[in-house]
mmCIF file of C-alpha atoms and ligand atoms in Angstrom:
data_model
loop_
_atom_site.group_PDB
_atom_site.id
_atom_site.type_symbol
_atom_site.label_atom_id
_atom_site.label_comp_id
_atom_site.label_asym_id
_atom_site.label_seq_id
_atom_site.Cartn_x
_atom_site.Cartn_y
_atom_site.Cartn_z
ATOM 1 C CA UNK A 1 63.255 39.360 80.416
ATOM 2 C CA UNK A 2 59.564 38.041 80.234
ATOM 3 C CA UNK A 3 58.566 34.849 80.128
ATOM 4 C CA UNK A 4 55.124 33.958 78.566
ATOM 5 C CA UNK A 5 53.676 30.979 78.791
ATOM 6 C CA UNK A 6 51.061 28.695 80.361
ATOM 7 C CA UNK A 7 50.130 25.027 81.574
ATOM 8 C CA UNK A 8 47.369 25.046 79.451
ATOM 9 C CA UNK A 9 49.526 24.528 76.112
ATOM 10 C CA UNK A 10 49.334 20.886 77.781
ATOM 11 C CA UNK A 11 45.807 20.495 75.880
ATOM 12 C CA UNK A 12 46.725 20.306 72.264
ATOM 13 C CA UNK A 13 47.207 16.364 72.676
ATOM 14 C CA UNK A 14 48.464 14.596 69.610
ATOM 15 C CA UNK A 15 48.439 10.626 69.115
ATOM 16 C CA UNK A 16 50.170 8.317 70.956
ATOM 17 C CA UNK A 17 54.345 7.914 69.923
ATOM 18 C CA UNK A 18 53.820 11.498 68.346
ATOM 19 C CA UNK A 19 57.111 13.649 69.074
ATOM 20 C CA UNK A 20 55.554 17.217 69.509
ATOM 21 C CA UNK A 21 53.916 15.865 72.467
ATOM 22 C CA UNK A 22 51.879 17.257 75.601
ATOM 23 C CA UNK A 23 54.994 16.701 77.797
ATOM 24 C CA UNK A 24 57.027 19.318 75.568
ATOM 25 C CA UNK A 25 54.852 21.899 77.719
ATOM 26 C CA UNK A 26 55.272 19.964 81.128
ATOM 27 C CA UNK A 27 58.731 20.885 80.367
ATOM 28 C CA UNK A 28 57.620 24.937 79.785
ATOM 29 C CA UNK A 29 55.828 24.604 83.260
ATOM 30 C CA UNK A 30 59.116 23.142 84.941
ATOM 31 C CA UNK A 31 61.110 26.533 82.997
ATOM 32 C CA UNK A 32 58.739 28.615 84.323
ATOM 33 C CA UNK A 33 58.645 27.885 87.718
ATOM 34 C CA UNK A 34 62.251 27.706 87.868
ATOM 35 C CA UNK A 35 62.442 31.084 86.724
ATOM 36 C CA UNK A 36 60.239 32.946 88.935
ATOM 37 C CA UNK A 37 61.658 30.894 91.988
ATOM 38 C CA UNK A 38 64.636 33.502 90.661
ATOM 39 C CA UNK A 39 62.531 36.160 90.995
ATOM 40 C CA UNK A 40 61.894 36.786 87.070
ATOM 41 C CA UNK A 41 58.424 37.758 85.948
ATOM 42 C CA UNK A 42 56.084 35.677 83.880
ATOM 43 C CA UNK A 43 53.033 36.326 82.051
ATOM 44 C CA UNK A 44 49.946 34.287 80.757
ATOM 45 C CA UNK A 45 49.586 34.416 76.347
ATOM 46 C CA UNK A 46 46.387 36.328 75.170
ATOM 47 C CA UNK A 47 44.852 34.848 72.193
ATOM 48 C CA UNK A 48 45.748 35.923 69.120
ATOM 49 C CA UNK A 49 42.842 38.049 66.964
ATOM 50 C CA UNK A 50 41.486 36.757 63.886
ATOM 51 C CA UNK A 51 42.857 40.047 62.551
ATOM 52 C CA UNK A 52 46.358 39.458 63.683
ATOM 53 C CA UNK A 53 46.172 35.951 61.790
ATOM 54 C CA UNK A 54 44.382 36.919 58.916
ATOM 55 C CA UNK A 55 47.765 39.301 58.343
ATOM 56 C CA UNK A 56 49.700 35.652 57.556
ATOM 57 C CA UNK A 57 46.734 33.119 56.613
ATOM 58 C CA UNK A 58 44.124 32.941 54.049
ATOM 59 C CA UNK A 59 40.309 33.499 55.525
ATOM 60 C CA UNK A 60 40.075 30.691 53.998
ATOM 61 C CA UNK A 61 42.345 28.190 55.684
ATOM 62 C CA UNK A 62 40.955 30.678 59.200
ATOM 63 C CA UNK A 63 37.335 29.319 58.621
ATOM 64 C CA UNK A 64 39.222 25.463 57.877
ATOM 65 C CA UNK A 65 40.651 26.042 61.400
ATOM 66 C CA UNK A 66 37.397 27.332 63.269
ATOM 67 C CA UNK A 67 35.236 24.622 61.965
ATOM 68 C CA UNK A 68 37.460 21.712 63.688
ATOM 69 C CA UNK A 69 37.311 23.404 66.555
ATOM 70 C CA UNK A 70 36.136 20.984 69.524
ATOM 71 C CA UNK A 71 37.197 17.464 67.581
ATOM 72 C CA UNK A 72 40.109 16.040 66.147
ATOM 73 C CA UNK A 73 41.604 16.438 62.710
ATOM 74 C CA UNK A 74 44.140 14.979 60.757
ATOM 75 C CA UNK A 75 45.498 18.138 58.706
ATOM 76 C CA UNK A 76 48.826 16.397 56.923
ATOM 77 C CA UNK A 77 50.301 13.500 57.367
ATOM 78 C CA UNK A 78 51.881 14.384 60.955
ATOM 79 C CA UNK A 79 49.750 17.225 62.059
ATOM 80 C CA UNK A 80 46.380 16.382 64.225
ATOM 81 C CA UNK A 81 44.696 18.595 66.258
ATOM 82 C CA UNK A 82 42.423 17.147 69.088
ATOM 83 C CA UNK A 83 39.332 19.111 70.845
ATOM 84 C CA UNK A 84 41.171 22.598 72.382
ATOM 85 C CA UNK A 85 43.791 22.438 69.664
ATOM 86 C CA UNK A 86 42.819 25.661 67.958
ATOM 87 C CA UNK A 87 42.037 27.287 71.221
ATOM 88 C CA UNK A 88 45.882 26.489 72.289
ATOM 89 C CA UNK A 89 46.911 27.388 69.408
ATOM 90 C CA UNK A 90 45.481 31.246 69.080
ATOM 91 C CA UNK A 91 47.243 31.311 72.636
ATOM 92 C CA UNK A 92 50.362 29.880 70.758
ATOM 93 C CA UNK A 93 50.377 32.971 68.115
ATOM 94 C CA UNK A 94 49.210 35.347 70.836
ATOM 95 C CA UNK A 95 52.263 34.475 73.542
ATOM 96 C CA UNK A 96 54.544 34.902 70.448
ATOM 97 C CA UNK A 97 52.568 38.244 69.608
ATOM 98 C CA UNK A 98 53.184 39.603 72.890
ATOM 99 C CA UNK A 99 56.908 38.526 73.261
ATOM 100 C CA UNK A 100 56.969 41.368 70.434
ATOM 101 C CA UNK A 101 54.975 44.391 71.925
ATOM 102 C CA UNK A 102 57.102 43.728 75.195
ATOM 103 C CA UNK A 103 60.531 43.745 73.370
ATOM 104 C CA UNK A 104 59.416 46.931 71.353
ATOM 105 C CA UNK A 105 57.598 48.593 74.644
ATOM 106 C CA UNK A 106 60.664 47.680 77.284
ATOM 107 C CA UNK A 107 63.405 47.519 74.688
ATOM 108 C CA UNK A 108 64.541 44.023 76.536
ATOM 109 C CA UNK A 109 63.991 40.409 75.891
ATOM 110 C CA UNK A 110 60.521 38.167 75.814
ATOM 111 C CA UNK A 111 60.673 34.551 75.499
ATOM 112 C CA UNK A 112 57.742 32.859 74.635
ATOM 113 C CA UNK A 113 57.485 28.868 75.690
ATOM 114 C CA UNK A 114 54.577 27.764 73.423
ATOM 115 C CA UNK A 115 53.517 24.370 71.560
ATOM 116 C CA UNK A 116 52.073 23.959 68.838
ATOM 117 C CA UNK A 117 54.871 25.093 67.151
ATOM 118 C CA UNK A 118 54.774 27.221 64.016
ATOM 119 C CA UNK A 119 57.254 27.787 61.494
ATOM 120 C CA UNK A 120 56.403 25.072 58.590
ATOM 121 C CA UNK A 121 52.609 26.751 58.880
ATOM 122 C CA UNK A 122 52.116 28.207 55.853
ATOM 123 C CA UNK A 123 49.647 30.901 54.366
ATOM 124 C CA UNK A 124 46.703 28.508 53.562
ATOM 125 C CA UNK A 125 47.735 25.036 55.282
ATOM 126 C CA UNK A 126 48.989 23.624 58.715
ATOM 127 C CA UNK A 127 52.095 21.385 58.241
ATOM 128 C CA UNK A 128 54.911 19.395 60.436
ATOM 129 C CA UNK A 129 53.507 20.134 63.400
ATOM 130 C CA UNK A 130 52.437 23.248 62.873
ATOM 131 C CA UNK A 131 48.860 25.032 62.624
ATOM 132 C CA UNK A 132 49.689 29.003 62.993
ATOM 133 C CA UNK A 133 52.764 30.029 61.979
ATOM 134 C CA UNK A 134 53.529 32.082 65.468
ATOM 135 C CA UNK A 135 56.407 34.160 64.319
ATOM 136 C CA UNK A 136 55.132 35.017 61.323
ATOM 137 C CA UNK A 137 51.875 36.492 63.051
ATOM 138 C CA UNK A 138 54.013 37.931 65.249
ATOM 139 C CA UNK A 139 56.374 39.709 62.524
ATOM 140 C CA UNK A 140 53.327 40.797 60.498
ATOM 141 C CA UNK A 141 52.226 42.445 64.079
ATOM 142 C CA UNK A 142 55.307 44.552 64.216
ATOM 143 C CA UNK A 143 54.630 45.813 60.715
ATOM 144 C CA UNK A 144 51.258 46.699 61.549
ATOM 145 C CA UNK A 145 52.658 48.648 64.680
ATOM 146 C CA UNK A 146 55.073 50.769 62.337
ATOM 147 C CA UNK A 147 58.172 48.606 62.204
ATOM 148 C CA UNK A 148 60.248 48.922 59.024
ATOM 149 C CA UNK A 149 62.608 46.381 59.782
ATOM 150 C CA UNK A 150 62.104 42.923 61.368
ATOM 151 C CA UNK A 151 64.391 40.041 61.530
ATOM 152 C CA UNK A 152 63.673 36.980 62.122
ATOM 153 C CA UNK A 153 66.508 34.159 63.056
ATOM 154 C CA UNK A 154 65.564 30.904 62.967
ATOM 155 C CA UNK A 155 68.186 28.152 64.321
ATOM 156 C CA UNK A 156 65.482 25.632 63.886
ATOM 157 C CA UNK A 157 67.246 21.906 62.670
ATOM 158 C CA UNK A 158 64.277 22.085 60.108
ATOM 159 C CA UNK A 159 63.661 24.877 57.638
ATOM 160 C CA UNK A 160 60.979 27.241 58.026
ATOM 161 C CA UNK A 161 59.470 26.699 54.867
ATOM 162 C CA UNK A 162 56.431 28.849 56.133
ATOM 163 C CA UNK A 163 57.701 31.617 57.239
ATOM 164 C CA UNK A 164 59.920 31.851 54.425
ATOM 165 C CA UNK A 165 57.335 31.826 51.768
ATOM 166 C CA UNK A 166 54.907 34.130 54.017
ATOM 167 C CA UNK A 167 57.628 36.987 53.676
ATOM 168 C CA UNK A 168 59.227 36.337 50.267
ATOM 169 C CA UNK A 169 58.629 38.929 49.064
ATOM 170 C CA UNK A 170 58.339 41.497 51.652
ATOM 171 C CA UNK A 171 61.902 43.622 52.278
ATOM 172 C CA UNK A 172 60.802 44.882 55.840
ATOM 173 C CA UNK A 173 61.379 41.021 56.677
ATOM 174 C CA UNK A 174 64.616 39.888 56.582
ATOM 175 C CA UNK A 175 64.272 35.933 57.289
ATOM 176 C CA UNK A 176 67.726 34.008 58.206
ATOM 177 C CA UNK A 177 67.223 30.499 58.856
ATOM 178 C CA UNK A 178 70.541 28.059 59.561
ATOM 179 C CA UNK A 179 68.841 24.020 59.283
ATOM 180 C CA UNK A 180 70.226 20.728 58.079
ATOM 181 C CA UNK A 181 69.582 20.164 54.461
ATOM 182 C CA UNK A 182 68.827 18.139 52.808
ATOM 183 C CA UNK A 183 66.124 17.078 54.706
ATOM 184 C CA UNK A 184 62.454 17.853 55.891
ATOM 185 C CA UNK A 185 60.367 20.149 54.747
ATOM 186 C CA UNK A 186 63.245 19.736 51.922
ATOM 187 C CA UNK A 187 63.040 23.682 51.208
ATOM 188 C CA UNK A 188 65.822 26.343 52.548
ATOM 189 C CA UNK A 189 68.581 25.852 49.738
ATOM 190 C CA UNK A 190 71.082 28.758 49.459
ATOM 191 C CA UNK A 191 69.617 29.843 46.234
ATOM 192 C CA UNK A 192 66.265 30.921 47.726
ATOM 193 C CA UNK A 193 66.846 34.301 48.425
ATOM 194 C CA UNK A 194 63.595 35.917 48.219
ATOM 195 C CA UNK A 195 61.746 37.261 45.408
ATOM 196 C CA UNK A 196 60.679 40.803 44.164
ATOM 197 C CA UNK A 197 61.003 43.803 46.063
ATOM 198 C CA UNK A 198 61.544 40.986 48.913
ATOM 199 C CA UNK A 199 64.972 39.861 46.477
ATOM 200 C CA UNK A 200 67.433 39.675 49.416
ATOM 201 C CA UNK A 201 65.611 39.733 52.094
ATOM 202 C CA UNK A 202 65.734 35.821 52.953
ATOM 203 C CA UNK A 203 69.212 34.119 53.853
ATOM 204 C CA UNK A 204 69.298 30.263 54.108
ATOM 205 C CA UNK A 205 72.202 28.867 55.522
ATOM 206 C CA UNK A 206 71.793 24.749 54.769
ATOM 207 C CA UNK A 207 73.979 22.969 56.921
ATOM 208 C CA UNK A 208 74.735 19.164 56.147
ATOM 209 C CA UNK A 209 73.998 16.282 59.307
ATOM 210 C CA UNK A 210 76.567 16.299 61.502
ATOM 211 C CA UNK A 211 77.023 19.990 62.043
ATOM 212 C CA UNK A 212 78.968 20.850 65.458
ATOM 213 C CA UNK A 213 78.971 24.089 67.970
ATOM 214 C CA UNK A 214 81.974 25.209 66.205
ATOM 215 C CA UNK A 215 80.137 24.988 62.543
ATOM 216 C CA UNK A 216 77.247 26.741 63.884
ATOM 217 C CA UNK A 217 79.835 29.308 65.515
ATOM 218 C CA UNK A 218 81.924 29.650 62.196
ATOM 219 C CA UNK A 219 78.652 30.050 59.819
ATOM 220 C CA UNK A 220 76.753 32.596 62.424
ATOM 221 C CA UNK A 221 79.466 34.778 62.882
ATOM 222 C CA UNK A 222 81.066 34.619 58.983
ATOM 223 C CA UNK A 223 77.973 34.854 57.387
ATOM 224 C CA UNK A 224 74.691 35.490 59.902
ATOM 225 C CA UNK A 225 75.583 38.317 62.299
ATOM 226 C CA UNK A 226 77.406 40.363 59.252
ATOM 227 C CA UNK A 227 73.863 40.214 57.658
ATOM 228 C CA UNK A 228 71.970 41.341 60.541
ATOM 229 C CA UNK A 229 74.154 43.777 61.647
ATOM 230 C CA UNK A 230 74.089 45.495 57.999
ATOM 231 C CA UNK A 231 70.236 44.664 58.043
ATOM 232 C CA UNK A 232 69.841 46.757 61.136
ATOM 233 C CA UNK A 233 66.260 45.272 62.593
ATOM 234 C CA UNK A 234 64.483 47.217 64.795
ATOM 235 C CA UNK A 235 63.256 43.898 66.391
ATOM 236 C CA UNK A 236 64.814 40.939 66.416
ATOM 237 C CA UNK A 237 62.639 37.883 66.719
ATOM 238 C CA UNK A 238 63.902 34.138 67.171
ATOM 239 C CA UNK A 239 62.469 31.147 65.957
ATOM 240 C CA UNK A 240 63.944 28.934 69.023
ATOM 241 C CA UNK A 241 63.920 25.140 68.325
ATOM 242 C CA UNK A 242 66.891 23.260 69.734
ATOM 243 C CA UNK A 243 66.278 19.929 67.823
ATOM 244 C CA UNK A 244 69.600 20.480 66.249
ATOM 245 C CA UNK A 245 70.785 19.466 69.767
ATOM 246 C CA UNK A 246 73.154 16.254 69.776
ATOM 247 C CA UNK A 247 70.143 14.349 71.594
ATOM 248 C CA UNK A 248 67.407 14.737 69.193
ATOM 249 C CA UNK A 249 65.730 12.087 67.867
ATOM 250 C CA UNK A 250 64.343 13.776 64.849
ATOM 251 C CA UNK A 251 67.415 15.022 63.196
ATOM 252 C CA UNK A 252 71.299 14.248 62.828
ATOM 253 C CA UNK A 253 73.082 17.337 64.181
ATOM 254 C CA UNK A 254 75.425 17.471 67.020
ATOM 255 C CA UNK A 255 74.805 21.191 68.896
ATOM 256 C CA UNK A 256 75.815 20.894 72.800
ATOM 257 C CA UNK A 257 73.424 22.626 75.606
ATOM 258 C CA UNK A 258 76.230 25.535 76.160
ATOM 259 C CA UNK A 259 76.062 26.195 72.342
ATOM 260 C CA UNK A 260 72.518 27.253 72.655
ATOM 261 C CA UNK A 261 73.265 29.464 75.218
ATOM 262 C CA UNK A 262 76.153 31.157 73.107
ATOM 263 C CA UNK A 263 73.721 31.306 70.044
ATOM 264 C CA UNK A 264 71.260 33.457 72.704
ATOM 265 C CA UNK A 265 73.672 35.511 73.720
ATOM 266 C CA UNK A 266 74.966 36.639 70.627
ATOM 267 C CA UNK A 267 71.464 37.022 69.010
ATOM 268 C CA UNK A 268 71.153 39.208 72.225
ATOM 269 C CA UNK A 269 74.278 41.137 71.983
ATOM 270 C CA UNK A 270 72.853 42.304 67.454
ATOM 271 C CA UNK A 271 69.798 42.844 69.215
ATOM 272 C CA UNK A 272 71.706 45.025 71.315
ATOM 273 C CA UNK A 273 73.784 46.774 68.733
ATOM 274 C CA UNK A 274 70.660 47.440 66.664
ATOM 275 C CA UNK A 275 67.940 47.862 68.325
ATOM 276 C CA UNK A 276 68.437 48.134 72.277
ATOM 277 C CA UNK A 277 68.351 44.847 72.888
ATOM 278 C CA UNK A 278 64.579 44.541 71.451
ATOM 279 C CA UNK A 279 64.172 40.859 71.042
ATOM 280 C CA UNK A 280 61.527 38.687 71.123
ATOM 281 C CA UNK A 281 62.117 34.133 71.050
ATOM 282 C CA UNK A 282 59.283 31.699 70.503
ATOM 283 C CA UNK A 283 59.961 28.380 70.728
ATOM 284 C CA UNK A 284 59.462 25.971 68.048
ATOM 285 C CA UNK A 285 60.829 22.159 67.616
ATOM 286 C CA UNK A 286 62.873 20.138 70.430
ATOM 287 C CA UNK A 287 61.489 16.883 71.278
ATOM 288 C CA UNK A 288 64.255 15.103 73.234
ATOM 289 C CA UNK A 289 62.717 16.606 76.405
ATOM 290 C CA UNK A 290 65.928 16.688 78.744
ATOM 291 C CA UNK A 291 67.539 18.225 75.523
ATOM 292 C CA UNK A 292 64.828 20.753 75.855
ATOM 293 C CA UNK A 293 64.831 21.556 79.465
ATOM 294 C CA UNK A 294 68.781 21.667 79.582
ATOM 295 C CA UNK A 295 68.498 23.907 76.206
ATOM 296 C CA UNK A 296 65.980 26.361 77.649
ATOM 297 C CA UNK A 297 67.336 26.614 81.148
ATOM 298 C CA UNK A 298 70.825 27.991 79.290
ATOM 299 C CA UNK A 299 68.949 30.245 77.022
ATOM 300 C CA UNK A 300 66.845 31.651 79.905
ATOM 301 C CA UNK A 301 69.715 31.834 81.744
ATOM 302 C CA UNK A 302 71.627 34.137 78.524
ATOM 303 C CA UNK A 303 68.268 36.449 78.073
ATOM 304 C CA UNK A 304 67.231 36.525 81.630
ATOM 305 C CA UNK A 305 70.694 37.606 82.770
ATOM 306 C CA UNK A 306 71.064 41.327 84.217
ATOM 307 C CA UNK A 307 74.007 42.550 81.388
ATOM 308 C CA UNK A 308 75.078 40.285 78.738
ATOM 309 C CA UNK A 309 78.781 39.095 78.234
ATOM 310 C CA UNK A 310 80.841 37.692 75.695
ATOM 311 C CA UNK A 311 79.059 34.489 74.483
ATOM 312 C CA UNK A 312 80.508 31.264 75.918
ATOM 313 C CA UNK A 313 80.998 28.956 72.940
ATOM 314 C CA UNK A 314 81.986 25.416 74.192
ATOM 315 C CA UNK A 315 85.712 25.571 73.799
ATOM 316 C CA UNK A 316 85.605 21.673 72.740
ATOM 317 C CA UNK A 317 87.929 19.477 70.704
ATOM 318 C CA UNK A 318 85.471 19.523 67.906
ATOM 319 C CA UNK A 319 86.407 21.413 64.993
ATOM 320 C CA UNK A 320 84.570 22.618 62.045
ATOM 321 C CA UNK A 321 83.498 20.099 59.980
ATOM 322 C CA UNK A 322 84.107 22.469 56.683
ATOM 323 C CA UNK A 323 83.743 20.494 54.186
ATOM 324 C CA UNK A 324 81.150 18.767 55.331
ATOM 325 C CA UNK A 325 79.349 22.408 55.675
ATOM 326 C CA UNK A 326 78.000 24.581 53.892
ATOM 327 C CA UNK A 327 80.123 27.698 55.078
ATOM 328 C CA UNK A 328 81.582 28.058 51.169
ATOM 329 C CA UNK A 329 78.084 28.203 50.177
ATOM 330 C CA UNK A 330 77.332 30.708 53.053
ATOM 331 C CA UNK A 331 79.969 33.081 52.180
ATOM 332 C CA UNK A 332 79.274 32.582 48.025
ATOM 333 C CA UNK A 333 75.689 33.818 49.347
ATOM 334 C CA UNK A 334 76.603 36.226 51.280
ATOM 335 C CA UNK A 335 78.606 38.148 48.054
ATOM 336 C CA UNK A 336 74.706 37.710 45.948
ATOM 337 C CA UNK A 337 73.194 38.901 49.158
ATOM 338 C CA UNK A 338 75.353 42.320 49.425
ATOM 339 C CA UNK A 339 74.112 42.955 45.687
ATOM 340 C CA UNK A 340 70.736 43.514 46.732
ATOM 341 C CA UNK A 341 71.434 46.191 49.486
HETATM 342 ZN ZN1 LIG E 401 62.243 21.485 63.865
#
């Protein structure tokens, strides 16, 4: 596995109390270092072209971003930039871009340990956080190279509203995204399955608050994997946020550390059985930072690992909360999503 990442993600500073904060990437550093103590190999991000963005923006909203370059903005209600914000962030997009070509190239993992992060960015506007949509740039990039068939996974607590509506209607894309719902961005219901020729091609999986490992574990394997495994990607990329961990503060769902690294090993294991192991994770929200560090230490741990094994679930007394889920819904979607292949 490769690791991409750098201390200077540090200089996108947002205001005081704000939860996507500078000491997210402290907390990358820390990962990093740990890992090549181990031996494993890192590598610094390359900015990402205006080409490469301009395959997922509007011009328009490119030229919005270049002129705030240097100061600080207020682009939505919780999304600031300050001076080297949009030079962090092209690195952002660019680590994320690179995580691709090196899964594709060495048919093995990249993880990409980046903040801003990017999926509520949409084509024309920065949102929640976000001012590229990483991911998505990275997706569009695997098109451009001659990939038919790109996944993307996104276990995200929130949904990924922009990289949802970027590739609605693209069927190369497949776009599976498991989140709590209701709740912010207030998108991701089961009934948005894409649109056009892309009819089919996105898969929500809305989860209520309170989701355990054991729903995630049900609704991945009943309804997720089944889908990607029929979708056959020939990359599969991860939108990694881990603030559906237990500690959060932003959300209200109840994932352990250990379930993390199960979800990683199992998103390694289809990438694996589809596309020899070509897999490429960005990271997106998390901001309980010892949530974080714990979370990407077991991930690392899962992709960085020599062979992979059967994925550790955490045999706990929790059981599925069912009802409470939206597995029904999953599996009711699942039927309308077989229609379209
Ligand atoms: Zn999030």
């Amino acid at each position: 596995m490769l690791l991409i990442t750098s201390p200077r993600f540090e200089e996108h500073v947002t205001p005081p109390g704000h939860p996507e904060r500078m000491e997210r990437a402290h907390v990358f550093d820390a990962a990093a270092a740990r890992w090549i103590e181990k031996g494993g190999r890192t590598a610094p991000p390359r900015s990402a072209t205006r080409e490469e963005l301009a395959r997922v923006h509007d011009v328009a909203y490119l030229d919005q971003m270049e002129a705030i370059a240097g100061r600080a903005a207020m682009l939505d209600a919780d999304t600031f930039t300050s001076p080297e914000s949009q030079e962090i962030a092209l690195m952002a997009a660019g680590a994320a871009t690179q995580a691709a070509d090196h899964a594709v190239d060495h048919h093995e993992a990249a993880f990409a340990l980046v903040r801003p992060p990017g999926h509520h960015a949409e084509r024309d506007r920065a949102m929640g956080f976000c001012l590229y949509n990483n991911v998505a740039v990275a997706a569009a990039h695997a098109l451009a190279r001659g990939l038919d068939r790109v996944a993307i996974v996104d276990f995200d607590v929130h949904h990924g509203n922009g990289t949802q509506w970027i590739f609605y209607e693209e069927p190369r894309v497949l776009y599976v995204s498991s989140h709590q719902f209701p709740f912010y961005p207030g998108t991701g219901a089961a009934d948005e399955v894409g649109r056009a020729a892309g009819a089919g091609f996105t898969f929500n999986v809305p989860l209520e608050a309170g989701a355990t490992d054991a729903d995630f574990r049900l609704v991945y394997r009943d309804a997720v994997f089944p889908v990607l495994d029929r979708f056959a990607p020939q990359l599969v990329l991860v939108s990694a946020g881990f603030d559906a961990h237990e500690r959060d503060p932003l959300a209200g769902m109840r994932l352990t550390t250990p379930a993390f690294g199960a979800m990683a090993m199992e998103l390694r294991r289809v990438a694996e059985r589809c596309c020899d192991g070509r897999l490429a994770a960005v990271t997106e929200g998390g901001y309980d930072v010892r949530a974080l560090a714990d979370s990407l230490r077991a991930v690392i741990a899962v992709l960085g690992a020599e062979t992979s094994t059967d994925p550790q679930w955490p045999e706990g007394t929790v059981e599925p909360t069912r009802g409470r889920t939206s597995v029904n819904v999953a599996k009711t979607l699942l039927g309308k999503y077989w229609k379209f292949q």
